[in-house]
Amino acid sequence: MFKAILIDKNDDIGYRASLADVDEAQLPEGDVTVRVAYSTINYKDALAITGKSPVVRQFPMVPGIDFVGVVEHSDHPAWQEGDKVILNGWGVGENHWGGLAQRARVSGDWLVALPEQFNARQAAAIGTAGYTAMLCVMALERGGVMPHHGEVVVSGAAGGVGSVAIALLAELGYTVWGISGRPGESDYLKELGAVDVLDRAEFAEQGRPLGKERWAGAIDVVGSHTLANLCATTTYGGTVAACGLAGGMDLPATVMPFILRGVTLAGVDSVMCPQAERREAWRRLASDLDLYKLSLIGEREVALHEVVDLASDVLAGQVRGRVVVNVNE
Ligand code: NDP
């Protein structure tokens, strides 16, 4: 038996997530079984646990789109017992049992080796949010955005993706601003490397189709008016990497920034991202993410039994940085 968060849904109980003892025989199909050390609570995990959005469509389901652990058994040629591995996405925690559990069984094709620069806890503190932040930085680089081109900006700055994006951009020499709804987190964001923090209310209303050119690049986790306003204020030839919908999934924008300023809107997906790009993202995280800043971002650790109560705080935007889950506590 092992401990896991289990989400169930039926007419008697409605939608319910709780800590449960699960029989190993119930683990789903897969050629690698992992002894999980740490998982995390991403925005999507919070949606799954609370049922606020239909992230989970099969029941019962173990949530957790991330885990870091040690291979216990492998029938996959790439992995041996004892290997330290990371899993992010691939529908795990949505349609395949996930990482908020002491054991997981997945396809070996989905795993990435733990970079030697990180221990298991640090890799979990990065998790999907941090690896997505790296994908966003790589999208800006692909768009040709260089530190000397001008200032860059990150929305949802005090959240998981935002915090890691700010730390990475600052480390890479960019002059980076944060956009946040939490003025109380300004000192934290400046310690991560933000030059200063703008109030998210300034971006939350319908703006002009084209505003004053300000940002050479932007990373947006918020969507809706914030994304539209960032596109409208990006400088000629700049890139906006969009990965999130914390403020809404609509995009009330015009084509003006794209056709008059050559702005690129780069979509970023971490879930089905091909292995070569994720390995590159983890390699870059290992070289470009300052470990002291990571310790600030991933300061908060909780036990498995605390996860369900915390999920609504995550959705309410009350959690700073990343929450690491020690599944063996
Ligand atoms: P977090 O909850 O850690 O952070 C989200 C942040 O967004 C909050 O901390 C808050 O920052 C800001 N925010 C929250 N609500 C609103 C709102 N109504 N309006 C404006 N800003 C708001 O989530 P993550 O960082 O893990 O994820 C952020 C987004 O990115 C989510 O939408 C998530 O689904 C998406 N995502 C997408 C991925 C992909 O593959 N495309 C992968 C990972 C995440 P502050 O308090 O500083 O304003």
Coordinates of C-alpha atoms and ligand atoms in Angstrom, one line a residue:
M1 CA 0.0 0.0 0.0
F2 CA 1.1 3.6 -0.5
K3 CA -0.3 7.0 0.3
A4 CA -1.8 9.2 -2.4
I5 CA -4.2 12.1 -2.9
L6 CA -7.2 10.5 -4.6
I7 CA -9.9 12.4 -6.5
D8 CA -13.2 10.7 -6.9
K9 CA -16.5 11.8 -8.3
N10 CA -19.9 10.2 -8.1
D11 CA -23.5 11.0 -7.3
D12 CA -23.2 10.1 -3.6
I13 CA -20.1 12.1 -2.8
G14 CA -20.0 14.7 -5.6
Y15 CA -16.4 15.7 -6.4
R16 CA -13.9 14.9 -3.6
A17 CA -10.1 14.9 -3.2
S18 CA -8.7 13.2 -0.1
L19 CA -5.6 11.4 1.3
A20 CA -6.0 7.7 0.8
D21 CA -4.2 4.4 1.2
V22 CA -3.9 2.8 -2.3
D23 CA -2.9 -0.7 -3.3
E24 CA 0.1 -0.9 -5.6
A25 CA -1.9 -3.3 -7.8
Q26 CA -4.1 -0.3 -8.7
L27 CA -1.2 1.6 -10.3
P28 CA -1.9 2.3 -14.0
E29 CA 0.0 0.7 -16.9
G30 CA 3.5 1.8 -17.6
D31 CA 7.0 0.4 -18.0
V32 CA 8.7 2.3 -15.1
T33 CA 7.6 2.4 -11.5
V34 CA 9.0 5.3 -9.4
R35 CA 9.4 5.8 -5.7
V36 CA 8.3 9.4 -5.5
A37 CA 10.3 11.7 -3.2
Y38 CA 8.7 15.1 -3.9
S39 CA 5.8 16.5 -5.9
T40 CA 4.4 20.0 -6.1
I41 CA 1.2 22.0 -6.3
N42 CA 0.9 23.7 -9.7
Y43 CA -2.0 25.9 -10.7
K44 CA -3.3 23.0 -12.8
D45 CA -3.1 20.7 -9.8
A46 CA -5.1 23.1 -7.7
L47 CA -7.8 23.2 -10.5
A48 CA -7.8 19.4 -10.4
I49 CA -8.0 19.1 -6.7
T50 CA -10.8 21.7 -6.2
G51 CA -12.7 20.5 -9.4
K52 CA -12.9 24.2 -10.4
S53 CA -12.0 23.3 -14.0
P54 CA -12.5 19.9 -15.8
V55 CA -8.8 19.0 -15.6
V56 CA -9.6 15.4 -14.5
R57 CA -12.0 13.4 -16.7
Q58 CA -11.3 9.8 -15.4
F59 CA -12.0 8.7 -11.8
P60 CA -10.6 7.8 -9.5
M61 CA -7.5 9.9 -10.3
V62 CA -4.3 10.7 -8.5
P63 CA -3.5 14.3 -9.3
G64 CA 0.1 15.8 -9.5
I65 CA 1.5 16.8 -12.9
D66 CA 5.0 16.7 -11.5
F67 CA 7.1 14.2 -9.5
V68 CA 10.8 13.7 -8.7
G69 CA 11.9 10.3 -7.5
V70 CA 13.9 7.1 -7.9
V71 CA 13.2 4.3 -10.3
E72 CA 12.1 1.2 -8.4
H73 CA 11.5 -1.1 -11.4
S74 CA 12.0 -0.6 -15.1
D75 CA 11.2 -2.5 -18.3
H76 CA 12.3 0.5 -20.3
P77 CA 15.7 0.4 -22.0
A78 CA 16.6 3.9 -20.9
W79 CA 16.0 3.5 -17.2
Q80 CA 17.5 1.2 -14.5
E81 CA 16.6 0.7 -10.9
G82 CA 18.1 3.5 -8.8
D83 CA 18.0 6.2 -11.5
K84 CA 16.9 9.6 -10.3
V85 CA 14.1 10.9 -12.6
I86 CA 11.8 13.9 -13.1
L87 CA 8.4 13.8 -14.7
N88 CA 6.5 16.9 -15.9
G89 CA 3.2 16.8 -17.8
W90 CA 2.3 14.3 -20.5
G91 CA -1.2 14.3 -19.1
V92 CA 0.0 12.7 -15.8
G93 CA -2.3 13.9 -13.0
E94 CA -5.0 14.5 -15.6
N95 CA -5.7 11.3 -17.4
H96 CA -2.9 9.1 -16.0
W97 CA -2.3 8.7 -12.2
G98 CA 0.1 11.4 -11.1
G99 CA 2.8 12.5 -8.6
L100 CA 0.9 13.4 -5.5
A101 CA 1.6 9.9 -4.2
Q102 CA 4.4 7.8 -2.8
R103 CA 4.4 5.6 -6.0
A104 CA 3.9 6.3 -9.7
R105 CA 3.9 4.2 -12.8
V106 CA 4.5 5.9 -16.1
S107 CA 5.9 5.4 -19.6
G108 CA 9.7 5.6 -19.5
D109 CA 9.4 7.8 -22.6
W110 CA 8.1 10.6 -20.4
L111 CA 10.9 10.7 -17.9
V112 CA 13.9 13.1 -17.8
A113 CA 17.1 12.4 -15.8
L114 CA 17.5 14.5 -12.7
P115 CA 20.4 16.9 -13.6
E116 CA 23.3 16.4 -11.2
Q117 CA 23.2 20.1 -10.2
F118 CA 19.9 19.6 -8.5
N119 CA 18.7 17.4 -5.6
A120 CA 15.2 16.0 -5.7
R121 CA 13.7 18.8 -3.7
Q122 CA 15.3 21.5 -5.8
A123 CA 14.0 19.8 -9.0
A124 CA 10.5 19.7 -7.5
A125 CA 10.7 23.3 -6.5
I126 CA 11.3 24.0 -10.2
G127 CA 8.6 21.6 -11.4
T128 CA 6.3 22.3 -14.3
A129 CA 6.1 26.0 -13.5
G130 CA 9.9 26.5 -13.5
Y131 CA 10.5 24.3 -16.6
T132 CA 7.7 26.3 -18.4
A133 CA 9.4 29.5 -17.3
M134 CA 12.6 28.2 -19.0
L135 CA 10.6 27.3 -22.1
C136 CA 9.3 30.9 -22.2
V137 CA 12.8 32.3 -21.9
M138 CA 13.9 30.0 -24.7
A139 CA 10.9 31.4 -26.8
L140 CA 12.2 34.9 -26.2
E141 CA 15.7 33.9 -27.3
R142 CA 14.3 32.2 -30.4
G143 CA 12.5 35.4 -31.1
G144 CA 15.9 37.2 -31.0
V145 CA 15.2 39.2 -27.8
M146 CA 18.6 40.0 -26.4
P147 CA 19.4 41.8 -23.1
H148 CA 20.7 44.9 -24.9
H149 CA 17.4 45.3 -26.8
G150 CA 15.6 46.8 -23.8
E151 CA 13.5 46.0 -20.8
V152 CA 11.5 42.8 -20.5
V153 CA 8.5 42.1 -18.2
V154 CA 6.9 39.1 -16.5
S155 CA 3.2 39.0 -15.4
G156 CA 1.9 36.9 -12.5
A157 CA 5.4 37.6 -11.1
A158 CA 5.0 36.3 -7.6
G159 CA 3.6 33.0 -8.7
G160 CA 5.5 29.9 -9.8
V161 CA 6.2 30.5 -13.5
G162 CA 6.6 34.3 -12.8
S163 CA 9.2 33.8 -10.0
V164 CA 11.4 31.4 -11.9
A165 CA 11.1 33.5 -15.1
I166 CA 12.3 36.6 -13.2
A167 CA 15.2 34.8 -11.6
L168 CA 16.3 33.3 -15.0
L169 CA 16.0 36.6 -17.0
A170 CA 17.9 38.5 -14.3
E171 CA 20.6 35.9 -14.3
L172 CA 20.9 36.0 -18.1
G173 CA 21.5 39.8 -18.0
Y174 CA 18.0 41.1 -18.9
T175 CA 16.6 44.2 -17.2
V176 CA 13.3 42.6 -16.0
W177 CA 10.2 44.1 -14.5
G178 CA 7.5 42.2 -12.6
I179 CA 3.8 42.7 -12.8
S180 CA 2.0 41.6 -9.6
G181 CA -1.2 42.1 -7.7
R182 CA 0.7 41.7 -4.4
P183 CA 2.7 44.9 -3.5
G184 CA 3.8 43.0 -0.4
E185 CA 5.9 40.7 -2.5
S186 CA 8.0 43.5 -4.1
D187 CA 11.1 42.9 -1.9
Y188 CA 10.9 39.2 -2.8
L189 CA 10.7 39.9 -6.5
K190 CA 13.6 42.4 -6.3
E191 CA 15.7 39.8 -4.5
L192 CA 14.9 37.4 -7.4
G193 CA 16.3 40.1 -9.8
A194 CA 13.4 42.3 -10.8
V195 CA 14.3 46.0 -11.1
D196 CA 10.9 47.0 -9.9
V197 CA 7.2 45.8 -9.8
L198 CA 4.2 47.2 -11.6
D199 CA 0.6 46.9 -10.3
R200 CA -1.3 44.4 -12.3
A201 CA -4.4 46.6 -12.2
E202 CA -2.6 48.8 -14.8
F203 CA -2.8 45.9 -17.3
A204 CA -6.2 44.4 -16.4
E205 CA -8.4 46.8 -18.4
Q206 CA -9.0 47.2 -22.1
G207 CA -6.1 49.3 -23.5
R208 CA -5.4 50.9 -26.9
P209 CA -4.7 48.7 -29.9
L210 CA -1.2 50.1 -30.0
G211 CA 0.5 51.7 -26.9
K212 CA 3.8 53.3 -26.3
E213 CA 6.6 50.8 -27.2
R214 CA 8.1 49.7 -23.9
W215 CA 9.0 46.0 -23.7
A216 CA 11.6 44.2 -25.9
G217 CA 10.0 41.0 -24.6
A218 CA 7.3 39.7 -22.3
I219 CA 6.4 36.5 -20.5
D220 CA 2.7 36.3 -19.7
V221 CA 0.9 33.8 -17.4
V222 CA -2.3 35.9 -17.1
G223 CA -3.9 36.1 -20.5
S224 CA -6.9 38.3 -21.4
H225 CA -6.4 42.1 -21.2
T226 CA -3.0 41.7 -19.7
L227 CA -1.7 39.7 -22.7
A228 CA -3.4 42.1 -25.1
N229 CA -1.8 45.1 -23.4
L230 CA 1.6 43.5 -23.3
C231 CA 1.4 42.8 -27.1
A232 CA 0.3 46.4 -27.7
T233 CA 3.3 47.8 -25.8
T234 CA 6.0 45.5 -27.1
T235 CA 8.7 47.2 -29.2
Y236 CA 9.2 46.7 -32.9
G237 CA 10.2 43.1 -33.6
G238 CA 9.8 42.0 -30.0
T239 CA 8.4 38.7 -28.7
V240 CA 5.7 37.9 -26.2
A241 CA 5.7 34.4 -24.8
A242 CA 2.2 33.3 -23.6
C243 CA 1.8 30.3 -21.4
G244 CA -1.0 31.0 -18.9
L245 CA -4.6 32.0 -18.2
A246 CA -4.5 33.0 -14.5
G247 CA -6.6 36.1 -15.4
G248 CA -8.7 34.6 -18.2
M249 CA -8.5 32.6 -21.3
D250 CA -9.8 35.2 -23.7
L251 CA -7.6 37.4 -25.8
P252 CA -9.3 40.8 -26.5
A253 CA -6.6 42.1 -28.8
T254 CA -6.2 43.5 -32.3
V255 CA -3.7 42.4 -35.0
M256 CA -2.1 45.9 -34.9
P257 CA 1.1 44.9 -32.9
F258 CA 1.7 42.0 -35.2
I259 CA 1.2 43.7 -38.6
L260 CA 2.6 47.2 -37.7
R261 CA 5.4 46.3 -35.3
G262 CA 6.3 42.7 -36.3
V263 CA 5.6 41.5 -32.8
T264 CA 5.7 37.7 -32.3
L265 CA 3.2 36.0 -30.0
A266 CA 4.9 32.8 -29.1
G267 CA 2.7 30.1 -27.5
V268 CA 4.4 27.9 -24.9
D269 CA 3.2 24.4 -23.9
S270 CA 4.9 22.2 -21.4
V271 CA 2.6 19.2 -21.4
M272 CA 3.3 17.7 -24.8
C273 CA 6.6 19.5 -25.4
P274 CA 8.9 17.1 -27.2
Q275 CA 11.7 15.4 -25.2
A276 CA 14.6 17.1 -26.9
E277 CA 13.2 20.5 -26.0
R278 CA 12.5 19.5 -22.4
R279 CA 15.9 18.1 -21.9
E280 CA 17.3 21.3 -23.3
A281 CA 15.1 23.3 -20.9
W282 CA 16.4 21.2 -17.9
R283 CA 20.0 21.6 -19.1
R284 CA 19.5 25.4 -19.2
L285 CA 17.8 25.4 -15.8
A286 CA 20.9 23.6 -14.4
S287 CA 23.2 26.2 -15.9
D288 CA 21.2 29.4 -15.6
L289 CA 19.1 29.2 -12.4
D290 CA 20.7 30.6 -9.3
L291 CA 20.3 28.1 -6.4
Y292 CA 19.9 30.7 -3.7
K293 CA 17.1 32.3 -5.7
L294 CA 15.6 28.8 -6.2
S295 CA 15.7 28.3 -2.4
L296 CA 13.6 31.5 -2.0
I297 CA 11.1 30.5 -4.6
G298 CA 10.8 26.9 -3.2
E299 CA 11.0 27.8 0.4
R300 CA 7.6 26.4 1.3
E301 CA 7.3 22.6 1.9
V302 CA 4.1 20.8 2.9
A303 CA 3.2 17.2 3.6
L304 CA 0.8 15.2 1.5
H305 CA -2.1 15.6 4.0
E306 CA -1.9 19.4 3.7
V307 CA -2.3 19.5 -0.1
V308 CA -6.1 19.5 -0.4
D309 CA -6.5 22.4 1.9
L310 CA -3.8 24.4 0.1
A311 CA -5.3 24.0 -3.4
S312 CA -7.8 26.9 -3.0
D313 CA -5.1 29.3 -1.7
V314 CA -3.1 28.5 -4.9
L315 CA -6.1 29.4 -7.1
A316 CA -6.7 32.6 -5.0
G317 CA -3.2 33.7 -6.0
Q318 CA -2.1 33.7 -2.3
V319 CA 0.9 31.4 -2.6
R320 CA 4.3 32.9 -3.2
G321 CA 6.6 31.1 -5.6
R322 CA 6.4 27.3 -5.5
V323 CA 5.0 24.8 -3.0
V324 CA 7.1 21.6 -2.7
V325 CA 5.2 18.5 -1.4
N326 CA 7.2 16.0 0.6
V327 CA 5.0 12.9 -0.2
N328 CA 6.7 10.8 2.6
E329 CA 5.8 13.2 5.4
Ligands
NDP1 P1 0.6 30.4 -9.7 O1 -0.7 30.2 -9.1 O2 1.8 30.0 -9.0 O3 0.8 31.9 -10.2 C1 -0.2 32.6 -10.9 C2 0.0 34.1 -10.6 O4 -0.8 34.8 -11.5 C3 -0.4 34.5 -9.2 O5 0.6 34.3 -8.3 C4 -0.7 35.9 -9.4 O6 0.5 36.6 -9.4 C5 -1.3 36.0 -10.9 N1 -2.7 36.0 -10.9 C6 -3.6 35.1 -10.3 N2 -4.8 35.4 -10.5 C7 -4.8 36.5 -11.4 C8 -5.8 37.3 -12.0 N3 -7.1 37.0 -11.8 N4 -5.4 38.4 -12.7 C9 -4.1 38.6 -12.9 N5 -3.1 37.9 -12.3 C10 -3.5 36.9 -11.6 O7 0.5 29.6 -11.1 P2 1.7 29.1 -12.0 O8 2.8 30.1 -12.0 O9 2.0 27.7 -11.7 O10 0.9 29.1 -13.4 C11 0.6 30.4 -14.0 C12 -0.3 30.1 -15.2 O11 0.4 29.5 -16.2 C13 -1.6 29.3 -15.0 O12 -2.6 29.8 -15.8 C14 -1.1 27.9 -15.5 O13 -2.2 27.2 -15.9 C15 -0.3 28.3 -16.6 N6 0.7 27.3 -16.9 C16 0.8 26.8 -18.2 C17 1.7 25.9 -18.6 C18 1.8 25.5 -20.0 O14 2.3 24.5 -20.3 N7 1.4 26.4 -20.9 C19 2.6 25.3 -17.6 C20 2.5 25.9 -16.3 C21 1.6 26.8 -16.0 P3 0.7 38.0 -8.6 O15 0.1 37.8 -7.3 O16 2.1 38.3 -8.6 O17 -0.1 39.0 -9.4

